[in-house]
PDB file of C-alpha atoms in Angstrom:
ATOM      1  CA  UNK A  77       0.000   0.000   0.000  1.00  0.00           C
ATOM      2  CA  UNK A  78       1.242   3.140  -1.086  1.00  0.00           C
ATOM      3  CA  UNK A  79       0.674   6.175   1.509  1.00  0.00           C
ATOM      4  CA  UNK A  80       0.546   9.041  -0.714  1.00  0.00           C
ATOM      5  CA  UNK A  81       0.064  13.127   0.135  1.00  0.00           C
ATOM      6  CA  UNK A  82      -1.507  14.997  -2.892  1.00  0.00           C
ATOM      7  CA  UNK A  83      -1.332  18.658  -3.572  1.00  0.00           C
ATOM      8  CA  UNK A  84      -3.745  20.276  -5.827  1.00  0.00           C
ATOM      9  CA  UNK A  85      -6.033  22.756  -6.338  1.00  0.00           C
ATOM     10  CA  UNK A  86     -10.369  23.836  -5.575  1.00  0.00           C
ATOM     11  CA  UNK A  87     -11.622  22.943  -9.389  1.00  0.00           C
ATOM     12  CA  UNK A  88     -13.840  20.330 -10.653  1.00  0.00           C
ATOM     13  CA  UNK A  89     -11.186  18.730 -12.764  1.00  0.00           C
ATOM     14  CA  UNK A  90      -8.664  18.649  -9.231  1.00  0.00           C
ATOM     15  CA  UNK A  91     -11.914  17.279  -6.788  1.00  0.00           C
ATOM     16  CA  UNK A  92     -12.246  14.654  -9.613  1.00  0.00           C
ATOM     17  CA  UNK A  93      -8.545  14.089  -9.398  1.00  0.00           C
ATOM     18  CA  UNK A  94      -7.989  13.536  -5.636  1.00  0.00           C
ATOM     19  CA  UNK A  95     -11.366  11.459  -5.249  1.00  0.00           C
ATOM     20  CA  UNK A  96     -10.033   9.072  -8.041  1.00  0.00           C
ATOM     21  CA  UNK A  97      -6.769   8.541  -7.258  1.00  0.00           C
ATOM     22  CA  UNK A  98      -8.139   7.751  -3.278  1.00  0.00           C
ATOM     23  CA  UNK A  99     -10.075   5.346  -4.737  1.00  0.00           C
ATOM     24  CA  UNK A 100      -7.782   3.334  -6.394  1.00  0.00           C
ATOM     25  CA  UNK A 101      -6.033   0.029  -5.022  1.00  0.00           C
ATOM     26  CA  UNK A 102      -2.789  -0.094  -3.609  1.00  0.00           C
ATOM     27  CA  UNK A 103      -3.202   3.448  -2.603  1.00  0.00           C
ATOM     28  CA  UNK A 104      -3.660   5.426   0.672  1.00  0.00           C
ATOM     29  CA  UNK A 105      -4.338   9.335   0.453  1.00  0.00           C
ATOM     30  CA  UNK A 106      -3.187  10.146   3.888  1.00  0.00           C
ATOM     31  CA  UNK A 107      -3.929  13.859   3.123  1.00  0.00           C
ATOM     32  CA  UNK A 108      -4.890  16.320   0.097  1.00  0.00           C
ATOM     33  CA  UNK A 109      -4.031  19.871  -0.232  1.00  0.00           C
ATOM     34  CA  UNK A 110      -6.301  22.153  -2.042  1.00  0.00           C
ATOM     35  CA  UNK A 111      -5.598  25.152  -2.366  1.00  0.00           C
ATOM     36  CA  UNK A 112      -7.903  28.397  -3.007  1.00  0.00           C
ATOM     37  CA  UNK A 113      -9.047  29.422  -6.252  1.00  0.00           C
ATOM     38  CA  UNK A 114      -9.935  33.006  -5.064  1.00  0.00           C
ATOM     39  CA  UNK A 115      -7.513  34.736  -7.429  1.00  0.00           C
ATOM     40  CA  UNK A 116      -7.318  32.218 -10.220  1.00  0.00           C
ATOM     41  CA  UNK A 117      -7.098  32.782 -13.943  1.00  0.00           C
ATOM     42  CA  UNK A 118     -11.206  33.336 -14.471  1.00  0.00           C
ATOM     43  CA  UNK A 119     -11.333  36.310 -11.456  1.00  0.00           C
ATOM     44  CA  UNK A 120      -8.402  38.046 -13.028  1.00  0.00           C
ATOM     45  CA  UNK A 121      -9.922  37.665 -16.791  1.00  0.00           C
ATOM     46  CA  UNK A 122     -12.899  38.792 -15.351  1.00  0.00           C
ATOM     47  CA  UNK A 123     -11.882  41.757 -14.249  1.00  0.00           C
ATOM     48  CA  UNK A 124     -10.000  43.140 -17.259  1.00  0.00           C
ATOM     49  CA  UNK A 125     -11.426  45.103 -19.711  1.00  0.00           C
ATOM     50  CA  UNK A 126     -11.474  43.590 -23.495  1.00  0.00           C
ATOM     51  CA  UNK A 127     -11.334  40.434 -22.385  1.00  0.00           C
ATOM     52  CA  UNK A 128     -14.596  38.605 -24.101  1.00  0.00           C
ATOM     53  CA  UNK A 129     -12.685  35.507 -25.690  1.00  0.00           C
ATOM     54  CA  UNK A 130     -10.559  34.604 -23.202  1.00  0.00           C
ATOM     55  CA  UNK A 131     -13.933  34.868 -20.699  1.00  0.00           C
ATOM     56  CA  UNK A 132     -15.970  32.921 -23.356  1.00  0.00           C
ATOM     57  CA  UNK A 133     -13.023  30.145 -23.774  1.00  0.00           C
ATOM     58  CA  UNK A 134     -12.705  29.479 -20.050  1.00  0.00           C
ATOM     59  CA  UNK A 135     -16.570  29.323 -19.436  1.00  0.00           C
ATOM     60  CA  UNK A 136     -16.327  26.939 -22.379  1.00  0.00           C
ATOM     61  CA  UNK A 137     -13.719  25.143 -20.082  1.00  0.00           C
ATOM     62  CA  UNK A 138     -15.831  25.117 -17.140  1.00  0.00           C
ATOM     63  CA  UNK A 139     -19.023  23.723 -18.781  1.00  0.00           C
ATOM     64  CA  UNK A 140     -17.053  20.671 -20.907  1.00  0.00           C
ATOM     65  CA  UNK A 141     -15.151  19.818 -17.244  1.00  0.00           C
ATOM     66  CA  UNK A 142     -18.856  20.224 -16.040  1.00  0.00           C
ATOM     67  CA  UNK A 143     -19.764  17.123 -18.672  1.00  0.00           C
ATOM     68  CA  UNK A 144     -16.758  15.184 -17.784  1.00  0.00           C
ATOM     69  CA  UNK A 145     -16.134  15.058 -14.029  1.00  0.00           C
ATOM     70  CA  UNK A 146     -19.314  16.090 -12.707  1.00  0.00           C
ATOM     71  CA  UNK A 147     -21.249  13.201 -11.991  1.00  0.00           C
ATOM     72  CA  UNK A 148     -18.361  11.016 -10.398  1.00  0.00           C
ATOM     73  CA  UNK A 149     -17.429  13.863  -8.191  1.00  0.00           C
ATOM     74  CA  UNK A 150     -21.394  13.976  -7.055  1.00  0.00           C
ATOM     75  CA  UNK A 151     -21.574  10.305  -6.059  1.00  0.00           C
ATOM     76  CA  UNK A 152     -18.454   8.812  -5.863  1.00  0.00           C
ATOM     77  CA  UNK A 153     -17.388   8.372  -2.226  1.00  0.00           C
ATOM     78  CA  UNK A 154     -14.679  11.039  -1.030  1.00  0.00           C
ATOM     79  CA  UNK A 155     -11.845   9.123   0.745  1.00  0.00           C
ATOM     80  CA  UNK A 156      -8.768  12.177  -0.031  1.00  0.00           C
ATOM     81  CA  UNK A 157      -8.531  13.426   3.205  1.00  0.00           C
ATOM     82  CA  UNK A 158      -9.063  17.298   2.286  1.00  0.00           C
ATOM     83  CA  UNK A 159      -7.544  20.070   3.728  1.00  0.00           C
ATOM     84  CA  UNK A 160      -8.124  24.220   1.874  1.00  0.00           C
ATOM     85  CA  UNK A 161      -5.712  26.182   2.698  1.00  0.00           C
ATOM     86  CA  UNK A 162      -5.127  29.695   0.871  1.00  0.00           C
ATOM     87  CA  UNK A 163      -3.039  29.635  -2.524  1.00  0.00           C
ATOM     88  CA  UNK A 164       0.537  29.488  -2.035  1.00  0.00           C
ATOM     89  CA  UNK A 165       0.219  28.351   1.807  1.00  0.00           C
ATOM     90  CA  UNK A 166       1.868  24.954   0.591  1.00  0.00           C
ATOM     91  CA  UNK A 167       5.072  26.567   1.382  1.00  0.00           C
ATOM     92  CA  UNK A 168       4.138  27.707   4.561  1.00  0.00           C
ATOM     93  CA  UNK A 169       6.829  26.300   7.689  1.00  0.00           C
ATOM     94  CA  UNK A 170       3.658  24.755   8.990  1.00  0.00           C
ATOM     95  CA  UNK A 171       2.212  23.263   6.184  1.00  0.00           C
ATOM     96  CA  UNK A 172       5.987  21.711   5.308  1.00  0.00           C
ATOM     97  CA  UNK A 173       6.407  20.508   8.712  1.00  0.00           C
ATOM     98  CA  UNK A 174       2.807  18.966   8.922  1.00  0.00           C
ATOM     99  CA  UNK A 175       3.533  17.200   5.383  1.00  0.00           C
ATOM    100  CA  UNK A 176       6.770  15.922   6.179  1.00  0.00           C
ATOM    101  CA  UNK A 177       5.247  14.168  10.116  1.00  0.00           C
ATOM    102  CA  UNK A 178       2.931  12.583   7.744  1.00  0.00           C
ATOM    103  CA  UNK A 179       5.752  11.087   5.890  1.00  0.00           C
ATOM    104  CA  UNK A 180       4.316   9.861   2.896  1.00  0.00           C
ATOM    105  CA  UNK A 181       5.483   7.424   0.538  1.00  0.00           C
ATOM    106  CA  UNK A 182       5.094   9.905  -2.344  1.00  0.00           C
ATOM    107  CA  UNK A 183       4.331  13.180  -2.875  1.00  0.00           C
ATOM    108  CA  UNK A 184       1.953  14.099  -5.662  1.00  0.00           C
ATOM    109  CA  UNK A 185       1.217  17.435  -7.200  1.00  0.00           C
ATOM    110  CA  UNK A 186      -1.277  18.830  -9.670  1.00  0.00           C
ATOM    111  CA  UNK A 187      -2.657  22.324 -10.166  1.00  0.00           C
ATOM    112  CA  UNK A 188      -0.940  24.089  -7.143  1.00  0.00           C
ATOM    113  CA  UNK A 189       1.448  26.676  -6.266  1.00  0.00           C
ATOM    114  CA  UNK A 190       5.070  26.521  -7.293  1.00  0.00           C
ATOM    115  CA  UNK A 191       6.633  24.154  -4.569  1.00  0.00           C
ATOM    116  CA  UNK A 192       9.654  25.875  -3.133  1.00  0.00           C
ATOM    117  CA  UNK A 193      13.145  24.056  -1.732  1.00  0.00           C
ATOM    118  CA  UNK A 194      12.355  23.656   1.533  1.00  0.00           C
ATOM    119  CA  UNK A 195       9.440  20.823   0.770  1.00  0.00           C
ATOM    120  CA  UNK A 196      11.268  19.537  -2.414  1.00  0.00           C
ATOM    121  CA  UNK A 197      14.612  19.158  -0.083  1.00  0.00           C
ATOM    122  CA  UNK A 198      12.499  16.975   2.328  1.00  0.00           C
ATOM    123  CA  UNK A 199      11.351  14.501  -0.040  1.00  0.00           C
ATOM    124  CA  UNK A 200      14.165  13.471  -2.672  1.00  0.00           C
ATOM    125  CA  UNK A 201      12.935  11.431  -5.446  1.00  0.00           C
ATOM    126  CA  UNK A 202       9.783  11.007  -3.907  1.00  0.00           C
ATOM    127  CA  UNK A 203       8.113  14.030  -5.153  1.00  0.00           C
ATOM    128  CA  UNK A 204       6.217  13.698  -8.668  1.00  0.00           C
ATOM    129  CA  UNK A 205       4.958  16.792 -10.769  1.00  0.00           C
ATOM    130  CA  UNK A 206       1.984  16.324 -13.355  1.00  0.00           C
ATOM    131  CA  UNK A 207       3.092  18.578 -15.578  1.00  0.00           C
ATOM    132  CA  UNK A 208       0.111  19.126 -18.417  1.00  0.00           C
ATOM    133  CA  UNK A 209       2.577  19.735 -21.192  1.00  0.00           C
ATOM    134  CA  UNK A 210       5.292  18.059 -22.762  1.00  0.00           C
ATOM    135  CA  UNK A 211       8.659  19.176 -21.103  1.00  0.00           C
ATOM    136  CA  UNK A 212      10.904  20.409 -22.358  1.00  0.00           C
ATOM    137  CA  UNK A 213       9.421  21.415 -25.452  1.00  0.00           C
ATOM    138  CA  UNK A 214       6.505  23.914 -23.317  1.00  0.00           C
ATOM    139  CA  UNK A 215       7.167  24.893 -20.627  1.00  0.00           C
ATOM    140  CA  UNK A 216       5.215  27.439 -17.599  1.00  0.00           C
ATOM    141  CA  UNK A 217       1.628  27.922 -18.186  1.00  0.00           C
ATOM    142  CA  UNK A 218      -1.250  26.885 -20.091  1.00  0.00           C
ATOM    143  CA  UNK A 219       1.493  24.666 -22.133  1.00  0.00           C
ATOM    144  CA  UNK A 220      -1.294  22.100 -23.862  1.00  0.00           C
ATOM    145  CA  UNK A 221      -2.843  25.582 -25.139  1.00  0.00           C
ATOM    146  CA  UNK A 222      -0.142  27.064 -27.114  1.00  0.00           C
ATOM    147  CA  UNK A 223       0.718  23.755 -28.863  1.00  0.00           C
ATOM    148  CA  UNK A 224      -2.642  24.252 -30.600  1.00  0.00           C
ATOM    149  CA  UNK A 225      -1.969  27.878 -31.370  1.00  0.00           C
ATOM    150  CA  UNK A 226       0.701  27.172 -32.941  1.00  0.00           C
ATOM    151  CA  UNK A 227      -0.589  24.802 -35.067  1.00  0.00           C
ATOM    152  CA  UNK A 228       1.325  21.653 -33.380  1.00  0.00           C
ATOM    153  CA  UNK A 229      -0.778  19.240 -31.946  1.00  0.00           C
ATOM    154  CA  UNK A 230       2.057  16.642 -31.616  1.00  0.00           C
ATOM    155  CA  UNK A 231       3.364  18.699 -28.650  1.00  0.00           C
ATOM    156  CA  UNK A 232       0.694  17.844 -26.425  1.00  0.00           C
ATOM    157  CA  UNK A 233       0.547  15.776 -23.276  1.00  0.00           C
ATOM    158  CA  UNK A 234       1.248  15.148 -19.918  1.00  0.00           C
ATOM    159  CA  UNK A 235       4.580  14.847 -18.360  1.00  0.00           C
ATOM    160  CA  UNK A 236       5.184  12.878 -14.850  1.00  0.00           C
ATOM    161  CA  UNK A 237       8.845  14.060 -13.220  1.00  0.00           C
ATOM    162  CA  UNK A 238      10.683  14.436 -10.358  1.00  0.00           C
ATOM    163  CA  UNK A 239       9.989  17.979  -8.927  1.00  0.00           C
ATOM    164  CA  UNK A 240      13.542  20.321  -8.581  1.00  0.00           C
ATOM    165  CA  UNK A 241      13.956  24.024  -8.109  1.00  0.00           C
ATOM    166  CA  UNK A 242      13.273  24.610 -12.262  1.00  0.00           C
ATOM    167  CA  UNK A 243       9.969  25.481 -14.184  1.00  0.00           C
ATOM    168  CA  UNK A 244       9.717  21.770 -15.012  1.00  0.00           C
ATOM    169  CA  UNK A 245      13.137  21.342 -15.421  1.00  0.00           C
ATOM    170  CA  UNK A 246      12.801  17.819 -13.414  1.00  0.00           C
ATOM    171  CA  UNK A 247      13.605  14.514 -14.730  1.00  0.00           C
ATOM    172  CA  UNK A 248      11.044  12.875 -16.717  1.00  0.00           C
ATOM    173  CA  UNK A 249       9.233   9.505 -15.398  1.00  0.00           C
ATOM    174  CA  UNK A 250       6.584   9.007 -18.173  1.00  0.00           C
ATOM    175  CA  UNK A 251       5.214  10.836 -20.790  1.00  0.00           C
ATOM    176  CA  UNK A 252       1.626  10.510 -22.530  1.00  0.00           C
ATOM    177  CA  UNK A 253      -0.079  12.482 -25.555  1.00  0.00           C
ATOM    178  CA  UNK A 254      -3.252  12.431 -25.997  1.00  0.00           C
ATOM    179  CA  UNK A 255      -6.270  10.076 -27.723  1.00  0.00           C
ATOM    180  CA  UNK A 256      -7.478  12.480 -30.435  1.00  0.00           C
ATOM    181  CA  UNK A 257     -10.428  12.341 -33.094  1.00  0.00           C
ATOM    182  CA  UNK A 258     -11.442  14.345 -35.931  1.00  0.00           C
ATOM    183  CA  UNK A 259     -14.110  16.341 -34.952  1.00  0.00           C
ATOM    184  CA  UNK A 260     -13.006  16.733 -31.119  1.00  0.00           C
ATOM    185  CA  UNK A 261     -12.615  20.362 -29.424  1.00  0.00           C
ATOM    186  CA  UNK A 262     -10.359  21.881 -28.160  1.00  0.00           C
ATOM    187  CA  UNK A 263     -11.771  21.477 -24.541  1.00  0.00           C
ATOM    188  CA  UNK A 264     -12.644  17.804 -25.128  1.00  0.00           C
ATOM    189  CA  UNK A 265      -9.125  16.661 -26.258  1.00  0.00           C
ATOM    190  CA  UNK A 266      -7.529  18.720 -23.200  1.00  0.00           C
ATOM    191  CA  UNK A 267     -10.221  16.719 -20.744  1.00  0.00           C
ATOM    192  CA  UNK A 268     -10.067  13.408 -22.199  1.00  0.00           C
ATOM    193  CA  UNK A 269      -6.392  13.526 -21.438  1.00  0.00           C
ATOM    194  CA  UNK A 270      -6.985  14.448 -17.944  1.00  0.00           C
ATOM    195  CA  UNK A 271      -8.693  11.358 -16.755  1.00  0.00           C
ATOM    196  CA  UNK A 272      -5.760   9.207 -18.895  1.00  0.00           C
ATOM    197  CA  UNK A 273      -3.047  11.010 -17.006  1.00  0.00           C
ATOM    198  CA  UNK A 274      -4.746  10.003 -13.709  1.00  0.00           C
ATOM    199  CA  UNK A 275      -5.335   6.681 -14.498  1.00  0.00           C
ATOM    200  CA  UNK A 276      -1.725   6.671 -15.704  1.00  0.00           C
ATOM    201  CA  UNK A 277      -0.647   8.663 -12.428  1.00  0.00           C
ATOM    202  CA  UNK A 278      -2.217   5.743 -10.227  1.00  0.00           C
ATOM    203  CA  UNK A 279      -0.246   3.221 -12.031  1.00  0.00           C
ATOM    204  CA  UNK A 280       2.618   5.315 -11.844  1.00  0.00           C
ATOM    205  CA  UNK A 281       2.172   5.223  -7.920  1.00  0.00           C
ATOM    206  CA  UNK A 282       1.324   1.811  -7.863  1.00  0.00           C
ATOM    207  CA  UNK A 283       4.847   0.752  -9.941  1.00  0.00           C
ATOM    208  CA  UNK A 284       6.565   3.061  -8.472  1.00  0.00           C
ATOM    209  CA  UNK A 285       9.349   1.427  -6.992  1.00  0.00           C
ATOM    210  CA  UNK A 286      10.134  -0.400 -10.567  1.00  0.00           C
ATOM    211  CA  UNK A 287      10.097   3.387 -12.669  1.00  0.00           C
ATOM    212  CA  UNK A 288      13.517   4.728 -13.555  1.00  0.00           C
ATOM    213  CA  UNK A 289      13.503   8.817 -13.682  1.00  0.00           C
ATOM    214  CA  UNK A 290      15.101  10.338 -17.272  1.00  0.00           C
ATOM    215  CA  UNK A 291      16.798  13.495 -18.326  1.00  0.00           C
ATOM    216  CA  UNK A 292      14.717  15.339 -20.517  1.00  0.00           C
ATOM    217  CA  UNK A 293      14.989  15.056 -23.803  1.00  0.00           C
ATOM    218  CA  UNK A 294      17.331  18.299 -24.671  1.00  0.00           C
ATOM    219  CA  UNK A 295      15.741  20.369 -27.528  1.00  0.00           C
ATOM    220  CA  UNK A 296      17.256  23.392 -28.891  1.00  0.00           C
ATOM    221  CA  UNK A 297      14.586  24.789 -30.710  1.00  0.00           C
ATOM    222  CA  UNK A 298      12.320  24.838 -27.862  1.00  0.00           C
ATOM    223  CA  UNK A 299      13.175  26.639 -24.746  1.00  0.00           C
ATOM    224  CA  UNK A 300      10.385  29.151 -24.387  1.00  0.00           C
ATOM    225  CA  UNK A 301       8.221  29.142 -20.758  1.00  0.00           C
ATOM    226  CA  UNK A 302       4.601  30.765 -21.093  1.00  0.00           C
ATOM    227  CA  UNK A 303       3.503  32.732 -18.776  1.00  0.00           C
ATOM    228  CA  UNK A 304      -0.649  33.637 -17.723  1.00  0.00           C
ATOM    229  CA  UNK A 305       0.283  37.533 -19.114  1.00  0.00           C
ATOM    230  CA  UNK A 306       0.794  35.811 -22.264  1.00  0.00           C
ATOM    231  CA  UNK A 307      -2.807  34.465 -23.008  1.00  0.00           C
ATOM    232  CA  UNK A 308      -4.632  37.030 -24.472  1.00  0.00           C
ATOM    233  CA  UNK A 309      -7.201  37.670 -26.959  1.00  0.00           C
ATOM    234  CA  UNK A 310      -5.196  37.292 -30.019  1.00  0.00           C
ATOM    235  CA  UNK A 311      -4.085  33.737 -28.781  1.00  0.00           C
ATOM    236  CA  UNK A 312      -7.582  32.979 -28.102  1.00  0.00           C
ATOM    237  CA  UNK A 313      -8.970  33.982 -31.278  1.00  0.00           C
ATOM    238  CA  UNK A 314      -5.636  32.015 -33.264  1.00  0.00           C
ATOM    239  CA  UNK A 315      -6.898  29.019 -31.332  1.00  0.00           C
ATOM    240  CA  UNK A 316      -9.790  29.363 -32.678  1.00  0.00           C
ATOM    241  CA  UNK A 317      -8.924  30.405 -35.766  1.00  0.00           C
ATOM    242  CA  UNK A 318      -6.838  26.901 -36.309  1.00  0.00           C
ATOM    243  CA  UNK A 319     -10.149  24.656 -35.456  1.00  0.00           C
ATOM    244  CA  UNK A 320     -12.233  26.245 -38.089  1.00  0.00           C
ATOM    245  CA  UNK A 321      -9.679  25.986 -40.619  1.00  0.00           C
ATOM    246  CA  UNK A 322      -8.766  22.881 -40.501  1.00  0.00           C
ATOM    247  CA  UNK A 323      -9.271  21.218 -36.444  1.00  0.00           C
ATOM    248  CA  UNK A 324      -6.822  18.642 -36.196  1.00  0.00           C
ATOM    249  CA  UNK A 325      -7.301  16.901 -39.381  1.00  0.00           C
ATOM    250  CA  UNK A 326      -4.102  17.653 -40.788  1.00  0.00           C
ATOM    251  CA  UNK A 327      -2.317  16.255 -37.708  1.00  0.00           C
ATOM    252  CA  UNK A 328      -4.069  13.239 -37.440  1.00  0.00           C
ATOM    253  CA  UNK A 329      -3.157  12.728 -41.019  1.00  0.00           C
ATOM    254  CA  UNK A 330       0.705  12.585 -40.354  1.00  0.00           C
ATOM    255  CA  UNK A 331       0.668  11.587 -36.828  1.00  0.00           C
ATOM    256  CA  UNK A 332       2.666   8.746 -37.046  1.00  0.00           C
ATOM    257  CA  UNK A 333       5.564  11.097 -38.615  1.00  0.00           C
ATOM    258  CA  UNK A 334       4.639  14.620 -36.928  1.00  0.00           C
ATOM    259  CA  UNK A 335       4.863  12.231 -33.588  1.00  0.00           C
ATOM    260  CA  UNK A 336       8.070  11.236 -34.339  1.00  0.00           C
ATOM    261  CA  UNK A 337       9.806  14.632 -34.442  1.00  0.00           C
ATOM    262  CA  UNK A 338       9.086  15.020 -31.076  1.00  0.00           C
ATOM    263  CA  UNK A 339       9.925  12.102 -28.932  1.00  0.00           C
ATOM    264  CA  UNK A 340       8.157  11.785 -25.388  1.00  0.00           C
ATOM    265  CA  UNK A 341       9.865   9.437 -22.321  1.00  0.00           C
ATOM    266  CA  UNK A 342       7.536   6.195 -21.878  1.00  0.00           C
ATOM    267  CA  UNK A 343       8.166   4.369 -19.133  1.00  0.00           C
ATOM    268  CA  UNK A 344       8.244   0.838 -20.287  1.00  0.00           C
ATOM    269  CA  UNK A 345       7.295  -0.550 -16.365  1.00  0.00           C
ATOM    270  CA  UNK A 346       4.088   1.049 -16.682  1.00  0.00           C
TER     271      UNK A 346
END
């Protein structure tokens, strides 16, 4: 049994992420971490003027994570141990010290606050990122986003590392991309590969003992981190844009080659 602390976030999609992954065998959630969404990405957009895509994209969000995670989070039963604390209060010296007299197995973390040294120091190798993008190629923010902005589907997925003082800098344990069709959305590719990186995060936890951690993949051409001040409404509307023109047809055409290009870690133990 695996005793496992995760550290997430207040959103449907993270509630759906800590109730599965409690639910799964071989696994004990001895404690979740969710942190706030008070001043999240929606507030901010909210409040800025000329901001009507990006609104109208994330409310789009909100509704298709409605359709997907909804109904489990409803009535599945809730075994993740919650605790809310305020956003960036991970790093607190009590928080750290509360985590660490748990002493968990592993350490998993999705959708919260940059994790600073003093947490990372107390855990070596025991501390696993989901990083939704493919490092090293994106990293920062919003990193499955730009891939489609930029009219390059094959650099999307989900990366599993080994958290270190980088912006996913870590070494790599797995990497997935994800199961796309040709009339999906934008929102419904992103979600789809949500619940496939948690099923793929509770095998990870489950094998975890038998995974070897990688250096990423070094990549010249790509070394650019996003940042939230870079989505704006031209991005939005050139996402957009690229799903009327042509959606992903033209990827899924030359995936097998377009795939290729950009080699992604897979873990053969899982």
């Amino acid at each position: 049994m695996k005793r496992v602390v995760l550290l997430t976030s207040g959103e449907l999609r993270h509630d759906f992420f800590k109730m599965y992954i409690s639910l799964q065998p071989g696994i004990e959630v001895v404690r979740t971490y969710c942190e706030s969404i008070e001043r999240n990405l929606v507030s901010k957009i909210k409040d800025t003027k000329q901001s009507h895509l990006r609104f109208q994209h994330l409310q789009a969000r909100e509704q298709t994570e409605i359709d997907f995670f909804s109904i489990f989070v409803a009535y599945s039963q809730d075994l993740s141990q919650s605790k809310h604390i305020e956003k960036g209060a991970i790093n607190d010296p009590e928080i750290v010290q509360e985590i660490i007299e748990l002493s968990p197995d592993l350490i998993i973390s999705y959708g919260c606050s940059i994790i600073k040294a003093p947490l990372i120091e107390a855990f070596p190798d025991r501390f696993i990122n989901i990083h939704l993008g493919l490092s090293p190629y994106y990293r920062g923010s919003g990193t499955n986003f730009w891939p489609f902005v930029n009219d390059e589907p094959e650099y999307c997925g989900v990366t599993f590392m080994n958290i270190d003082r980088g912006i996913d800098t870590g070494k790599v344990i797995h990497q997935i991309r994800p199961d796309m069709y040709p009339l999906d959305t934008f929102h419904v590719i992103c979600n789809r590969l949500l619940i496939k990186s948690f099923k793929t995060c509770a095998s990870l936890i489950n094998q975890y003992d038998r995974l070897i951690s990688m250096p990423q993949i070094k990549d010249s051409n790509k070394d650019k981190i996003y940042k939230n001040a870079m989505f704006d409404e031209s991005s939005v509307e050139m996402l957009y844009s690229r799903f009327r023109e042509s959606g992903i047809t033209n990827y899924l055409r030359d995936k097998k080659q377009k795939d290729l290009l950009v080699p992604i870690i897979e873990n053969s133990a899982l």
